[in-house]
mmCIF file of C-alpha atoms in Angstrom:
data_model
loop_
_atom_site.group_PDB
_atom_site.id
_atom_site.type_symbol
_atom_site.label_atom_id
_atom_site.label_comp_id
_atom_site.label_asym_id
_atom_site.label_seq_id
_atom_site.Cartn_x
_atom_site.Cartn_y
_atom_site.Cartn_z
ATOM 1 C CA UNK A 471 125.104 131.768 130.855
ATOM 2 C CA UNK A 472 122.293 133.303 128.862
ATOM 3 C CA UNK A 473 123.773 136.804 128.936
ATOM 4 C CA UNK A 474 127.034 135.600 127.373
ATOM 5 C CA UNK A 475 125.090 134.289 124.396
ATOM 6 C CA UNK A 476 122.744 137.175 123.647
ATOM 7 C CA UNK A 477 124.315 140.058 125.560
ATOM 8 C CA UNK A 478 121.234 141.092 127.542
ATOM 9 C CA UNK A 479 119.077 139.357 130.109
ATOM 10 C CA UNK A 480 116.087 137.699 128.409
ATOM 11 C CA UNK A 481 112.656 138.839 129.603
ATOM 12 C CA UNK A 482 110.448 136.006 130.811
ATOM 13 C CA UNK A 483 106.973 136.614 132.263
ATOM 14 C CA UNK A 484 104.063 134.388 133.278
ATOM 15 C CA UNK A 485 106.089 131.308 132.320
ATOM 16 C CA UNK A 486 107.019 127.954 133.822
ATOM 17 C CA UNK A 487 110.623 126.828 133.651
ATOM 18 C CA UNK A 488 110.765 123.586 135.612
ATOM 19 C CA UNK A 489 111.513 119.896 135.490
ATOM 20 C CA UNK A 490 114.526 120.075 133.199
ATOM 21 C CA UNK A 491 117.347 117.534 133.589
ATOM 22 C CA UNK A 492 120.691 119.236 132.886
ATOM 23 C CA UNK A 493 123.333 118.086 135.402
ATOM 24 C CA UNK A 494 123.926 121.646 136.687
ATOM 25 C CA UNK A 495 121.529 124.614 136.752
ATOM 26 C CA UNK A 496 118.834 122.552 135.015
ATOM 27 C CA UNK A 497 116.139 125.209 134.794
ATOM 28 C CA UNK A 498 118.021 128.492 134.631
ATOM 29 C CA UNK A 499 121.524 129.910 134.584
ATOM 30 C CA UNK A 500 122.600 133.541 134.407
ATOM 31 C CA UNK A 501 120.661 136.790 134.298
ATOM 32 C CA UNK A 502 116.912 136.730 133.660
ATOM 33 C CA UNK A 503 114.512 139.669 133.702
ATOM 34 C CA UNK A 504 111.497 137.929 135.209
ATOM 35 C CA UNK A 505 108.052 138.571 136.669
ATOM 36 C CA UNK A 506 105.280 136.165 137.676
ATOM 37 C CA UNK A 507 107.299 133.077 136.725
ATOM 38 C CA UNK A 508 107.575 129.630 138.283
ATOM 39 C CA UNK A 509 111.151 128.347 138.224
ATOM 40 C CA UNK A 510 111.490 124.868 139.675
ATOM 41 C CA UNK A 511 115.240 125.035 140.342
ATOM 42 C CA UNK A 512 116.569 128.584 140.186
ATOM 43 C CA UNK A 513 120.031 127.638 141.447
ATOM 44 C CA UNK A 514 122.405 129.653 139.253
ATOM 45 C CA UNK A 515 119.636 131.954 138.039
ATOM 46 C CA UNK A 516 120.072 135.686 138.702
ATOM 47 C CA UNK A 517 117.033 137.947 138.756
ATOM 48 C CA UNK A 518 113.941 135.914 139.644
ATOM 49 C CA UNK A 519 112.687 136.601 143.167
ATOM 50 C CA UNK A 520 109.612 136.724 145.376
ATOM 51 C CA UNK A 521 109.809 140.533 145.147
ATOM 52 C CA UNK A 522 109.023 140.177 141.416
ATOM 53 C CA UNK A 523 106.170 137.749 142.190
ATOM 54 C CA UNK A 524 108.230 134.777 141.013
ATOM 55 C CA UNK A 525 107.912 131.330 142.588
ATOM 56 C CA UNK A 526 111.494 130.050 142.743
ATOM 57 C CA UNK A 527 112.890 126.862 144.204
ATOM 58 C CA UNK A 528 116.576 126.168 144.774
ATOM 59 C CA UNK A 529 118.353 122.857 145.281
ATOM 60 C CA UNK A 530 117.645 120.807 147.275
ATOM 61 C CA UNK A 531 114.164 122.386 147.757
ATOM 62 C CA UNK A 532 113.097 122.484 144.105
ATOM 63 C CA UNK A 533 109.466 123.287 143.293
ATOM 64 C CA UNK A 534 107.296 120.709 141.572
ATOM 65 C CA UNK A 535 105.194 122.611 139.010
ATOM 66 C CA UNK A 536 102.741 119.664 138.966
ATOM 67 C CA UNK A 537 102.425 119.400 135.203
ATOM 68 C CA UNK A 538 100.623 116.624 133.389
ATOM 69 C CA UNK A 539 102.082 114.707 130.472
ATOM 70 C CA UNK A 540 102.410 116.409 127.089
ATOM 71 C CA UNK A 541 99.127 115.450 125.426
ATOM 72 C CA UNK A 542 96.086 116.764 123.586
ATOM 73 C CA UNK A 543 94.063 118.924 125.990
ATOM 74 C CA UNK A 544 92.058 120.634 123.245
ATOM 75 C CA UNK A 545 93.484 123.320 121.003
ATOM 76 C CA UNK A 546 95.810 122.972 118.025
ATOM 77 C CA UNK A 547 98.877 121.507 119.762
ATOM 78 C CA UNK A 548 99.640 119.212 122.712
ATOM 79 C CA UNK A 549 100.034 120.944 126.088
ATOM 80 C CA UNK A 550 101.001 120.032 129.631
ATOM 81 C CA UNK A 551 97.992 120.585 131.885
ATOM 82 C CA UNK A 552 98.386 122.069 135.342
ATOM 83 C CA UNK A 553 97.485 119.336 137.825
ATOM 84 C CA UNK A 554 95.542 119.885 141.040
ATOM 85 C CA UNK A 555 97.675 121.674 143.610
ATOM 86 C CA UNK A 556 100.040 123.236 141.075
ATOM 87 C CA UNK A 557 101.592 126.404 142.513
ATOM 88 C CA UNK A 558 101.094 128.007 139.061
ATOM 89 C CA UNK A 559 97.292 128.052 139.411
ATOM 90 C CA UNK A 560 95.965 131.613 139.889
ATOM 91 C CA UNK A 561 99.541 132.903 140.369
ATOM 92 C CA UNK A 562 99.987 134.904 137.138
ATOM 93 C CA UNK A 563 99.975 138.674 136.808
ATOM 94 C CA UNK A 564 96.672 140.116 138.115
ATOM 95 C CA UNK A 565 96.527 142.761 135.355
ATOM 96 C CA UNK A 566 93.790 142.406 132.736
ATOM 97 C CA UNK A 567 94.887 139.592 130.370
ATOM 98 C CA UNK A 568 96.087 140.887 127.024
ATOM 99 C CA UNK A 569 96.542 144.454 128.311
ATOM 100 C CA UNK A 570 100.278 144.504 127.554
ATOM 101 C CA UNK A 571 103.336 144.890 129.735
ATOM 102 C CA UNK A 572 103.730 141.892 132.028
ATOM 103 C CA UNK A 573 100.047 140.899 131.787
ATOM 104 C CA UNK A 574 99.118 137.339 130.832
ATOM 105 C CA UNK A 575 98.100 136.646 127.262
ATOM 106 C CA UNK A 576 94.318 136.921 126.768
ATOM 107 C CA UNK A 577 94.145 133.243 125.723
ATOM 108 C CA UNK A 578 96.253 130.232 126.612
ATOM 109 C CA UNK A 579 98.142 128.077 124.100
ATOM 110 C CA UNK A 580 94.967 126.095 123.360
ATOM 111 C CA UNK A 581 92.793 129.161 122.795
ATOM 112 C CA UNK A 582 91.024 129.101 126.188
ATOM 113 C CA UNK A 583 90.081 132.537 127.577
ATOM 114 C CA UNK A 584 91.998 133.889 130.568
ATOM 115 C CA UNK A 585 91.485 134.085 133.453
ATOM 116 C CA UNK A 586 89.207 131.156 134.206
ATOM 117 C CA UNK A 587 89.553 131.842 137.935
ATOM 118 C CA UNK A 588 90.399 134.966 139.886
ATOM 119 C CA UNK A 589 93.788 135.398 138.159
ATOM 120 C CA UNK A 590 95.635 133.924 135.215
ATOM 121 C CA UNK A 591 97.535 130.717 135.709
ATOM 122 C CA UNK A 592 101.290 130.885 135.104
ATOM 123 C CA UNK A 593 102.331 129.136 131.893
ATOM 124 C CA UNK A 594 100.758 128.154 128.592
ATOM 125 C CA UNK A 595 97.775 126.312 130.125
ATOM 126 C CA UNK A 596 94.782 127.895 131.876
ATOM 127 C CA UNK A 597 92.798 125.564 134.124
ATOM 128 C CA UNK A 598 89.194 125.858 132.965
ATOM 129 C CA UNK A 599 86.002 123.853 132.944
ATOM 130 C CA UNK A 600 85.153 125.226 129.483
ATOM 131 C CA UNK A 601 85.425 122.900 126.521
ATOM 132 C CA UNK A 602 88.431 123.754 124.318
ATOM 133 C CA UNK A 603 88.062 122.440 120.769
ATOM 134 C CA UNK A 604 91.035 121.212 118.771
ATOM 135 C CA UNK A 605 93.281 118.204 118.549
ATOM 136 C CA UNK A 606 91.180 115.210 119.561
ATOM 137 C CA UNK A 607 88.358 117.346 121.051
ATOM 138 C CA UNK A 608 85.135 118.624 119.470
ATOM 139 C CA UNK A 609 82.859 120.942 121.472
ATOM 140 C CA UNK A 610 79.146 120.921 120.717
ATOM 141 C CA UNK A 611 76.064 122.888 121.839
ATOM 142 C CA UNK A 612 78.003 126.005 122.951
ATOM 143 C CA UNK A 613 80.555 123.847 124.798
ATOM 144 C CA UNK A 614 77.929 121.934 126.742
ATOM 145 C CA UNK A 615 79.195 118.664 125.261
ATOM 146 C CA UNK A 616 82.861 117.697 124.988
ATOM 147 C CA UNK A 617 83.629 114.764 122.685
ATOM 148 C CA UNK A 618 87.127 113.291 122.500
ATOM 149 C CA UNK A 619 88.379 110.335 120.486
ATOM 150 C CA UNK A 620 91.472 108.146 120.330
ATOM 151 C CA UNK A 621 92.256 105.149 118.180
ATOM 152 C CA UNK A 622 94.336 102.049 118.696
ATOM 153 C CA UNK A 623 96.261 99.778 116.367
ATOM 154 C CA UNK A 624 97.776 96.813 118.204
ATOM 155 C CA UNK A 625 99.396 98.229 121.339
ATOM 156 C CA UNK A 626 99.668 101.772 119.968
ATOM 157 C CA UNK A 627 97.076 104.370 120.992
ATOM 158 C CA UNK A 628 96.948 107.758 119.258
ATOM 159 C CA UNK A 629 94.608 110.750 119.401
ATOM 160 C CA UNK A 630 92.081 111.186 116.605
ATOM 161 C CA UNK A 631 91.808 114.621 114.990
ATOM 162 C CA UNK A 632 88.508 116.400 115.569
ATOM 163 C CA UNK A 633 86.886 118.808 113.145
ATOM 164 C CA UNK A 634 84.003 121.026 114.270
ATOM 165 C CA UNK A 635 81.505 121.642 111.464
ATOM 166 C CA UNK A 636 78.951 123.682 113.427
ATOM 167 C CA UNK A 637 77.799 124.122 116.997
ATOM 168 C CA UNK A 638 75.823 120.910 116.564
ATOM 169 C CA UNK A 639 78.090 118.686 114.481
ATOM 170 C CA UNK A 640 81.623 117.581 113.825
ATOM 171 C CA UNK A 641 83.661 114.525 112.936
ATOM 172 C CA UNK A 642 86.937 112.764 113.705
ATOM 173 C CA UNK A 643 89.546 111.273 111.433
ATOM 174 C CA UNK A 644 92.089 108.643 112.302
ATOM 175 C CA UNK A 645 95.697 108.494 111.075
ATOM 176 C CA UNK A 646 94.885 110.363 107.841
ATOM 177 C CA UNK A 647 92.206 112.865 106.792
ATOM 178 C CA UNK A 648 90.478 110.315 104.570
ATOM 179 C CA UNK A 649 89.882 107.924 107.510
ATOM 180 C CA UNK A 650 86.634 109.344 108.917
#
């Protein structure tokens, strides 16, 4: 139980907690102060509800968040993209992003502006058609061009690291910064 460990219910907003594999209560157990969350299997979780704008599944009807693999989707760190049909798309708090309280952050984990649609997406990833530079992605000409690169050695494929120099130029390095 979370409350036994920290003494108060943790506050979770605009977040995805889904797809975990613990044998019991895989996604949540105990008290949670929630709003605008997607909880795949809320069995054992106290607090999240439709009245708080949460999307909560319970066994055996767990909710598939429809997340992509952890990979470079632009930005400084790998993320899990929301796939088509994800219930998290446009389901975040409708307040102005970054306005405080339970509002979504103004940018997602990659640095993409929110919202890209009518409302924020729940979680760390905002579905957008805008180019998001970082990782193995370089955006050129005001985002009009998106260039990504990977490299392969034998059977191993890895993302290159992109560096934007200006709106019209950039480069990639492979394995180490000296390998341009």
